Amino acid sequence: MSKPLLLVLGDQLSLSLTTLKEAPSNAVIAICEVTDEARYVPHHIHKIGLFMASMRHFAHTLSEKGFNVHYSRIDDADNTQSLVSEAERIAQYHGCDEIRVARPGEWRLWNDMQQRESAALPWKLLEDDRYFTTPEEFARWAEGRKQLRLEYFYREQRKRTGLLMEGDAPTGGKWNFDHDNREPMSATLSFPALPQHRQDEITQQALDDAKRYFNDHIGTLETFNLPVTRRQALVDLHHFIDHGLADFGRYQDAISDAEPFLYHSRLSAALNIGLLTPHEVCEAAEQQYYKGKAPINAVEGFIRQILGWREYVRGLYWTKMPAYKQQNGLGAKRDLPAFYWDANTDMRCLQRAIQMTIDNSYAHHIQRLMVTGNFALLCGVKPEALCDWYLAVYADACEWVELPNTLGMVLHADGGLMGSKPYCASGKYIDKMSDHCQHCRYSPKEVTGPRACPFNSLYWHFLETNAEQLNRNPRMKLIYGSLSRMKEEKRAAIRQQAEQFLTQLPTQTGYGQAAHTQGYATQENRS
Ligand code: FAD
Ligand code: DLZ
Ligand code: SF4
């Protein structure tokens, strides 16, 4: 009888995982903490703590259920510190004759593992069925389509799953209620206080180890409050359903100077590492509508994010990789602005979005898209620099979801595959949706001069610089019309303002390098 090693990765912490469902009684389960996974981009300390604590808890749960678990700790003397070699070492140690693993969340690992399918100790890759759609199903949907629009994909998902459907018709009579979901930040709003998760001994030890080996990474564990067990994730889910969901829709696009979470669910990290399933989250939201406790615009808007966007970006990633990662449709060349690592900027909206990211390893979607993303797009930051940053700083970041959002949605670097136009915006948009500008030394109403909001001149500069690729886009016609009607002196003044700003913008290439050489678990500092 074959004796398999079942490798469970850090983002596969679900009892329903296909690898575990099919486990024969003699199987050995391997869960491995390795420095390679903390090192390939310099992850936020919360993210490293999240993975280490959640993996340890999950291993504990599996052992209690009677599985034979081999857990590699980061400071085990014989840890090889890479997932592939560690799985092979453990398999040999236990006399296993094959290694089984569900599709990982990143193409680089999938590729490494596929290379070993016919090795002497063969790897067997299984489909990860914890999503609504498999990559194969997505590829069939995408075949022959010139543009892969979310809206069409999403409607099919609704029909297939029956979520928010009444017979063949969408609940509420419309597929999409986004029109009702655009209210800006208002001083009268109050937001639900978050559940505070208790840190038991397993969590504390994991966080202590994260601190010991990765202390020079961005962030501090003093503010760590992520769910690390299924039970804690369910607390967050129920809290959101009861206290956040009803207002989620209306204020989905609002940005606050003081409040990081607003009515957002904060469920992405728990979903992405497997503590929650997308099915149970969508069903809980749907129930809240049928019970009359949340309006359709909120519930539809929320379900669309998970059943629509989340599945869509995953399908796109697996259909288009590895070529997708190489795309740079607008030819962007700039390195990352240095203040993305320390929030040291006098532009208030960026300062707050980045500081909140440093504090919580979290920023909500509109901060990622319209503040840090928009600024990077307007400055011409190159995709690999921006993608590495998003992958490093957010606890929910895994490449299958981060890359299409950054390279496709934010940077429009995929030739418009994901979005029909770039989400570029001037300071006017941020002023409308947030309360940042009243605290800023710049004015969103001025385009040139010492008080002018840098987003304004950068916006026109971006349109001018990329006119060749964008000015024939029907959705950009109006704005290019305004640009062409602008007097040449005004255009020249704006161009000069933007270029001066860009010349003085400090950029940084080396954060990853610095982080790699300090503080990682090496032979000398392992104890
Ligand atoms: P909510 O606003 O409460 O939304 C509910 C859920 O919907 C989220 O938990 C998430 O699972 C899903 N969702 C919402 N928007 C998207 C989207 N655009 N793509 C996929 N799923 C979505 N999300 C990640 O999970 N990981 C990432 O690495 C990631 N990187 C991003 C990078 C950029 C540049 C941008 C613009 C967006 C990125 N997103 C990413 C999507 C989105 O910003 C986060 O899912 C969301 O902010 C997480 O917070 P929340 O759980 O409170 O979400
Ligand atoms: C992000 C991360 C970190 C920090 N550490 C680990 C780890 O020690 N072991 C592990 O299996 N996974 C880790 N991950 C997640 C991986 O980088 C990767 O995204 C997933 O394993 C892909 O499925
Ligand atoms: Fe941001 Fe410009 Fe507003 Fe300042 S004025 S907060 S830089 S949008």
XYZ file of C-alpha atoms in Angstrom, residues 203-418:
216
model
C -0.427 32.119 19.403
C 1.906 33.872 21.814
C 4.754 31.480 21.102
C 4.277 31.813 17.356
C 4.252 35.609 17.599
C 7.353 35.509 19.806
C 9.127 33.403 17.158
C 7.992 35.740 14.387
C 9.405 38.626 16.414
C 12.647 36.826 17.196
C 13.480 36.029 13.571
C 11.724 38.742 11.570
C 11.782 41.744 13.863
C 13.256 44.077 11.244
C 10.258 43.578 8.952
C 7.704 46.320 8.504
C 5.124 46.656 11.314
C 4.954 45.759 14.977
C 3.167 42.875 16.674
C 1.785 45.170 19.399
C -1.208 45.823 17.124
C -1.727 42.202 15.982
C -5.434 41.242 16.088
C -5.918 38.807 13.204
C -7.946 35.618 13.642
C -5.615 32.595 13.747
C -8.137 29.789 14.341
C -11.392 28.845 12.683
C -13.222 29.757 15.866
C -11.766 33.298 15.851
C -12.507 33.655 12.138
C -16.147 32.706 12.779
C -16.327 35.388 15.487
C -15.181 37.952 12.913
C -17.652 36.632 10.329
C -20.651 36.834 12.666
C -19.578 40.223 13.934
C -19.449 41.579 10.388
C -22.758 40.008 9.392
C -24.484 41.499 12.457
C -22.775 44.891 12.672
C -21.111 45.780 9.353
C -22.967 44.249 6.427
C -26.057 46.484 6.421
C -23.909 49.592 5.776
C -21.215 47.830 3.728
C -22.743 48.793 0.375
C -23.437 52.486 0.865
C -20.000 53.257 2.259
C -17.951 50.722 0.325
C -16.078 53.499 -1.532
C -15.722 55.932 1.387
C -12.280 56.735 2.827
C -11.709 57.964 6.375
C -8.784 59.897 7.785
C -9.163 58.210 11.184
C -10.839 54.857 10.715
C -9.093 51.973 8.903
C -11.917 49.421 8.634
C -15.222 51.353 8.242
C -17.936 48.796 7.377
C -15.545 46.423 5.579
C -15.544 42.795 6.637
C -11.773 42.274 7.266
C -12.366 38.657 6.254
C -9.881 38.456 3.379
C -6.947 37.015 5.362
C -9.120 34.340 7.030
C -10.662 33.459 3.669
C -7.328 33.310 1.877
C -5.603 31.043 4.383
C -8.622 28.737 4.576
C -10.110 29.454 8.009
C -13.389 30.378 6.305
C -14.907 29.140 3.056
C -16.233 31.596 0.481
C -19.426 29.528 0.354
C -20.267 29.970 4.046
C -19.446 33.687 3.947
C -21.717 34.319 0.930
C -24.499 32.185 2.405
C -24.347 34.042 5.731
C -24.691 37.367 3.884
C -27.564 36.063 1.731
C -29.424 34.868 4.850
C -29.138 38.308 6.381
C -31.005 39.729 3.377
C -33.745 37.099 3.546
C -34.141 37.777 7.282
C -34.695 41.461 6.423
C -31.604 42.559 8.379
C -29.499 43.949 5.501
C -30.591 45.686 2.290
C -30.090 44.192 -1.158
C -27.510 46.793 -2.269
C -25.259 45.806 0.655
C -25.707 42.068 0.319
C -25.417 41.972 -3.468
C -22.376 44.294 -3.327
C -20.680 42.077 -0.752
C -21.461 38.785 -2.487
C -20.205 40.248 -5.787
C -16.798 40.872 -4.191
C -16.427 37.215 -3.235
C -18.440 35.257 -5.788
C -17.479 37.696 -8.551
C -14.172 39.506 -8.087
C -12.360 36.967 -5.946
C -13.148 34.058 -8.247
C -12.565 36.144 -11.338
C -9.048 37.273 -10.384
C -8.118 33.711 -9.451
C -9.347 32.383 -12.781
C -7.502 35.115 -14.631
C -4.287 34.441 -12.724
C -4.201 30.728 -13.460
C -5.309 31.174 -17.076
C -2.725 33.841 -17.900
C 0.346 32.950 -15.799
C 3.310 33.013 -16.167
C 3.175 35.523 -19.065
C 0.790 37.796 -17.098
C 3.471 38.777 -14.587
C 5.790 40.046 -17.324
C 3.290 42.539 -18.755
C 3.941 46.261 -18.620
C 1.406 47.694 -21.056
C 2.118 51.350 -20.237
C 5.895 50.896 -20.179
C 6.212 52.099 -16.557
C 9.826 52.326 -15.286
C 9.950 54.073 -11.924
C 11.056 52.393 -8.684
C 8.730 52.471 -5.695
C 8.490 55.823 -3.841
C 10.518 55.362 -0.646
C 7.701 56.550 1.622
C 5.653 53.435 0.796
C 7.751 51.716 3.491
C 7.562 54.361 6.237
C 4.616 56.695 5.436
C 6.983 59.665 5.552
C 5.110 61.991 3.206
C 3.219 65.263 3.571
C 0.449 64.051 1.245
C -2.163 63.289 3.880
C -4.154 60.630 2.018
C -1.018 58.607 1.260
C 0.393 59.142 4.724
C -2.798 57.755 6.330
C -3.254 54.814 3.927
C 0.367 53.733 4.391
C 0.417 54.314 8.152
C -2.766 52.226 8.509
C -1.077 49.539 6.420
C 1.983 49.599 8.704
C -0.256 49.460 11.801
C -2.661 46.728 10.689
C -1.250 44.999 7.584
C -4.602 46.062 6.134
C -6.047 48.797 3.966
C -9.499 48.636 2.435
C -10.047 48.299 -1.274
C -10.466 51.983 -2.135
C -7.304 52.928 -0.237
C -5.393 50.268 -2.213
C -6.968 51.196 -5.538
C -7.513 54.952 -5.433
C -4.820 56.186 -3.032
C -1.631 54.081 -3.087
C -2.542 52.407 -6.393
C -3.662 55.557 -8.177
C -0.562 57.477 -7.047
C 1.752 54.709 -8.300
C -0.111 54.582 -11.623
C 0.145 58.358 -12.100
C 3.876 58.326 -11.229
C 4.622 55.438 -13.598
C 5.823 52.937 -10.977
C 6.869 49.694 -12.648
C 4.658 46.657 -12.046
C 7.255 44.425 -10.363
C 8.079 47.094 -7.761
C 4.454 47.805 -6.894
C 3.385 44.143 -6.956
C 6.169 43.173 -4.550
C 5.050 45.897 -2.176
C 1.387 44.846 -2.111
C 2.434 41.208 -1.756
C 4.655 42.070 1.206
C 2.558 44.474 3.238
C -0.946 42.959 3.352
C -1.815 39.971 5.540
C -4.289 38.796 2.885
C -1.777 38.937 0.036
C -1.176 35.859 -2.020
C -0.091 36.214 -5.632
C -3.223 34.722 -7.225
C -5.278 37.611 -5.843
C -2.668 40.358 -5.475
C -1.206 40.256 -8.986
C -4.342 40.771 -11.137
C -5.511 43.499 -8.761
C -2.184 45.355 -8.892
C -0.872 44.720 -12.373
C -4.291 44.596 -14.074
C -6.700 46.737 -12.107
C -4.349 49.385 -10.694
C -1.573 49.689 -13.283
C -3.553 48.811 -16.433
C -0.435 46.902 -17.436
C -2.279 43.934 -18.980
C -3.430 45.822 -22.054
C -6.931 46.353 -20.637
C -7.733 42.679 -20.115
C -9.056 43.259 -16.622
